[in-house]
């Protein structure tokens, strides 16, 4: 069962390196705990990120920990990596666009099929409500992108 969709969240950052260099970094999902303020651990089935691979995250906010399961739904080298979270139906993606000075990295969260009723209830009861959680996600996206940029050399 799903509920209403939530407007997409999107943040971006410019980095002074080519898309191939960015791709080499972000296409390894096991690095996500290094960048995301929410993800604490990532396990990729078989160890290699690729189209269709399934993986798990352990997430944290304050004293609360929760696992998620996801599947890579888009894997276009040097262009796009996207995964769908099974627990709430959200699709997260990183899109790389060449720019005059390097690459624009776009991180996006969308819910084209709505979010699960269970996820909506847990967000309301445990995570401070959809509005507050959405702002946490947006801030986390900015932090994730800034950390990726730092790992790429600034």
mmCIF file of C-alpha atoms in Angstrom:
data_model
loop_
_atom_site.group_PDB
_atom_site.id
_atom_site.type_symbol
_atom_site.label_atom_id
_atom_site.label_comp_id
_atom_site.label_asym_id
_atom_site.label_seq_id
_atom_site.Cartn_x
_atom_site.Cartn_y
_atom_site.Cartn_z
ATOM 1 C CA UNK A 1 0.000 0.000 0.000
ATOM 2 C CA UNK A 2 1.332 3.439 -0.922
ATOM 3 C CA UNK A 3 0.477 6.975 -0.003
ATOM 4 C CA UNK A 4 0.784 10.238 -1.880
ATOM 5 C CA UNK A 5 4.009 11.017 -3.591
ATOM 6 C CA UNK A 6 6.371 13.481 -2.043
ATOM 7 C CA UNK A 7 7.870 16.198 -4.252
ATOM 8 C CA UNK A 8 11.328 15.220 -5.515
ATOM 9 C CA UNK A 9 14.328 16.436 -3.566
ATOM 10 C CA UNK A 10 17.354 17.510 -5.570
ATOM 11 C CA UNK A 11 20.718 19.015 -4.774
ATOM 12 C CA UNK A 12 23.776 19.464 -6.975
ATOM 13 C CA UNK A 13 27.413 20.452 -6.808
ATOM 14 C CA UNK A 14 30.127 21.269 -9.328
ATOM 15 C CA UNK A 15 33.457 19.458 -9.177
ATOM 16 C CA UNK A 16 36.583 20.234 -11.191
ATOM 17 C CA UNK A 17 37.103 16.689 -12.490
ATOM 18 C CA UNK A 18 35.736 14.725 -15.437
ATOM 19 C CA UNK A 19 32.662 12.433 -15.188
ATOM 20 C CA UNK A 20 34.835 9.312 -15.492
ATOM 21 C CA UNK A 21 36.757 10.232 -12.327
ATOM 22 C CA UNK A 22 33.525 11.009 -10.462
ATOM 23 C CA UNK A 23 31.971 7.748 -11.662
ATOM 24 C CA UNK A 24 34.939 5.715 -10.434
ATOM 25 C CA UNK A 25 34.237 7.069 -6.953
ATOM 26 C CA UNK A 26 30.434 7.137 -6.681
ATOM 27 C CA UNK A 27 29.777 3.831 -8.433
ATOM 28 C CA UNK A 28 31.162 2.021 -5.372
ATOM 29 C CA UNK A 29 28.142 2.041 -3.048
ATOM 30 C CA UNK A 30 30.205 0.680 -0.154
ATOM 31 C CA UNK A 31 31.689 4.182 0.126
ATOM 32 C CA UNK A 32 28.294 5.706 0.973
ATOM 33 C CA UNK A 33 28.868 5.592 4.771
ATOM 34 C CA UNK A 34 31.886 7.868 4.237
ATOM 35 C CA UNK A 35 29.693 10.549 2.642
ATOM 36 C CA UNK A 36 26.121 10.227 3.911
ATOM 37 C CA UNK A 37 25.368 11.477 7.418
ATOM 38 C CA UNK A 38 22.591 8.852 7.650
ATOM 39 C CA UNK A 39 24.226 5.690 6.250
ATOM 40 C CA UNK A 40 26.463 3.825 8.688
ATOM 41 C CA UNK A 41 27.218 0.636 6.712
ATOM 42 C CA UNK A 42 26.528 -0.696 3.202
ATOM 43 C CA UNK A 43 26.687 -4.320 2.078
ATOM 44 C CA UNK A 44 26.537 -4.967 -1.680
ATOM 45 C CA UNK A 45 25.564 -8.525 -2.651
ATOM 46 C CA UNK A 46 28.541 -9.946 -4.497
ATOM 47 C CA UNK A 47 30.607 -6.872 -3.605
ATOM 48 C CA UNK A 48 30.305 -5.072 -6.957
ATOM 49 C CA UNK A 49 27.846 -2.329 -7.862
ATOM 50 C CA UNK A 50 26.095 -3.081 -11.166
ATOM 51 C CA UNK A 51 22.642 -3.019 -12.761
ATOM 52 C CA UNK A 52 20.195 -5.107 -10.725
ATOM 53 C CA UNK A 53 22.471 -5.716 -7.739
ATOM 54 C CA UNK A 54 20.823 -5.740 -4.342
ATOM 55 C CA UNK A 55 22.333 -4.150 -1.273
ATOM 56 C CA UNK A 56 21.558 -3.263 2.321
ATOM 57 C CA UNK A 57 22.226 -0.161 4.366
ATOM 58 C CA UNK A 58 22.257 0.382 8.079
ATOM 59 C CA UNK A 59 21.040 3.927 8.725
ATOM 60 C CA UNK A 60 21.156 6.080 11.818
ATOM 61 C CA UNK A 61 19.561 9.253 13.102
ATOM 62 C CA UNK A 62 20.467 10.093 16.678
ATOM 63 C CA UNK A 63 19.913 6.988 18.785
ATOM 64 C CA UNK A 64 17.695 5.353 16.154
ATOM 65 C CA UNK A 65 19.126 2.701 13.793
ATOM 66 C CA UNK A 66 17.239 1.030 10.934
ATOM 67 C CA UNK A 67 18.128 -1.264 8.031
ATOM 68 C CA UNK A 68 17.019 -0.794 4.428
ATOM 69 C CA UNK A 69 17.118 -3.014 1.353
ATOM 70 C CA UNK A 70 17.642 -1.595 -2.118
ATOM 71 C CA UNK A 71 18.246 -2.556 -5.739
ATOM 72 C CA UNK A 72 20.242 -0.714 -8.409
ATOM 73 C CA UNK A 73 17.706 0.269 -11.096
ATOM 74 C CA UNK A 74 19.963 2.392 -13.330
ATOM 75 C CA UNK A 75 23.655 1.890 -13.962
ATOM 76 C CA UNK A 76 24.942 3.924 -16.895
ATOM 77 C CA UNK A 77 28.719 4.333 -16.543
ATOM 78 C CA UNK A 78 29.862 7.948 -16.289
ATOM 79 C CA UNK A 79 26.232 9.166 -16.368
ATOM 80 C CA UNK A 80 23.761 7.759 -13.847
ATOM 81 C CA UNK A 81 23.471 5.489 -10.824
ATOM 82 C CA UNK A 82 20.022 4.983 -9.266
ATOM 83 C CA UNK A 83 18.606 2.618 -6.690
ATOM 84 C CA UNK A 84 15.135 1.905 -5.355
ATOM 85 C CA UNK A 85 14.695 1.370 -1.622
ATOM 86 C CA UNK A 86 12.365 -1.590 -1.107
ATOM 87 C CA UNK A 87 11.242 -0.449 2.341
ATOM 88 C CA UNK A 88 9.747 2.898 1.314
ATOM 89 C CA UNK A 89 9.766 2.797 -2.550
ATOM 90 C CA UNK A 90 11.965 5.922 -2.848
ATOM 91 C CA UNK A 91 14.377 6.124 -5.778
ATOM 92 C CA UNK A 92 17.733 7.766 -5.087
ATOM 93 C CA UNK A 93 20.028 8.738 -7.935
ATOM 94 C CA UNK A 94 23.290 10.391 -8.840
ATOM 95 C CA UNK A 95 23.441 11.916 -12.322
ATOM 96 C CA UNK A 96 26.683 13.233 -13.797
ATOM 97 C CA UNK A 97 26.630 16.076 -16.330
ATOM 98 C CA UNK A 98 29.791 17.359 -17.992
ATOM 99 C CA UNK A 99 30.255 21.070 -17.407
ATOM 100 C CA UNK A 100 32.700 23.672 -18.646
ATOM 101 C CA UNK A 101 34.816 23.223 -15.528
ATOM 102 C CA UNK A 102 34.359 19.495 -14.844
ATOM 103 C CA UNK A 103 31.198 17.731 -13.745
ATOM 104 C CA UNK A 104 27.888 18.650 -12.169
ATOM 105 C CA UNK A 105 26.800 15.927 -9.720
ATOM 106 C CA UNK A 106 23.046 15.830 -9.121
ATOM 107 C CA UNK A 107 21.664 13.833 -6.213
ATOM 108 C CA UNK A 108 17.912 13.227 -6.353
ATOM 109 C CA UNK A 109 15.267 11.469 -4.279
ATOM 110 C CA UNK A 110 11.901 10.848 -5.856
ATOM 111 C CA UNK A 111 8.814 8.829 -5.013
ATOM 112 C CA UNK A 112 6.972 8.263 -8.299
ATOM 113 C CA UNK A 113 4.969 5.370 -6.811
ATOM 114 C CA UNK A 114 4.371 7.048 -3.453
ATOM 115 C CA UNK A 115 5.895 5.864 -0.213
ATOM 116 C CA UNK A 116 4.856 2.831 1.761
ATOM 117 C CA UNK A 117 2.226 3.345 4.447
ATOM 118 C CA UNK A 118 4.569 1.749 6.978
ATOM 119 C CA UNK A 119 7.326 4.195 6.056
ATOM 120 C CA UNK A 120 4.966 7.152 6.281
ATOM 121 C CA UNK A 121 3.787 6.086 9.733
ATOM 122 C CA UNK A 122 7.332 5.480 11.014
ATOM 123 C CA UNK A 123 8.447 8.852 9.642
ATOM 124 C CA UNK A 124 5.586 10.537 11.484
ATOM 125 C CA UNK A 125 6.002 8.690 14.780
ATOM 126 C CA UNK A 126 9.761 8.087 15.016
ATOM 127 C CA UNK A 127 11.547 10.518 12.672
ATOM 128 C CA UNK A 128 9.759 13.748 13.540
ATOM 129 C CA UNK A 129 7.268 13.899 10.681
ATOM 130 C CA UNK A 130 7.585 14.167 6.925
ATOM 131 C CA UNK A 131 8.446 17.880 6.808
ATOM 132 C CA UNK A 132 11.273 17.635 9.334
ATOM 133 C CA UNK A 133 12.575 14.369 7.884
ATOM 134 C CA UNK A 134 12.522 15.878 4.386
ATOM 135 C CA UNK A 135 14.659 18.795 5.585
ATOM 136 C CA UNK A 136 17.047 16.310 7.223
ATOM 137 C CA UNK A 137 17.291 14.452 3.911
ATOM 138 C CA UNK A 138 17.948 17.665 1.975
ATOM 139 C CA UNK A 139 20.684 18.710 4.428
ATOM 140 C CA UNK A 140 22.114 15.202 4.205
ATOM 141 C CA UNK A 141 22.205 15.425 0.412
ATOM 142 C CA UNK A 142 24.179 18.678 0.592
ATOM 143 C CA UNK A 143 26.586 17.099 3.075
ATOM 144 C CA UNK A 144 26.944 13.960 0.935
ATOM 145 C CA UNK A 145 27.777 16.010 -2.158
ATOM 146 C CA UNK A 146 30.260 18.175 -0.246
ATOM 147 C CA UNK A 147 32.021 15.069 1.069
ATOM 148 C CA UNK A 148 32.163 13.532 -2.413
ATOM 149 C CA UNK A 149 33.654 16.784 -3.710
ATOM 150 C CA UNK A 150 36.249 16.750 -0.928
ATOM 151 C CA UNK A 151 37.201 13.160 -1.805
ATOM 152 C CA UNK A 152 37.660 14.291 -5.416
ATOM 153 C CA UNK A 153 40.155 16.911 -4.304
ATOM 154 C CA UNK A 154 38.002 19.871 -3.500
#
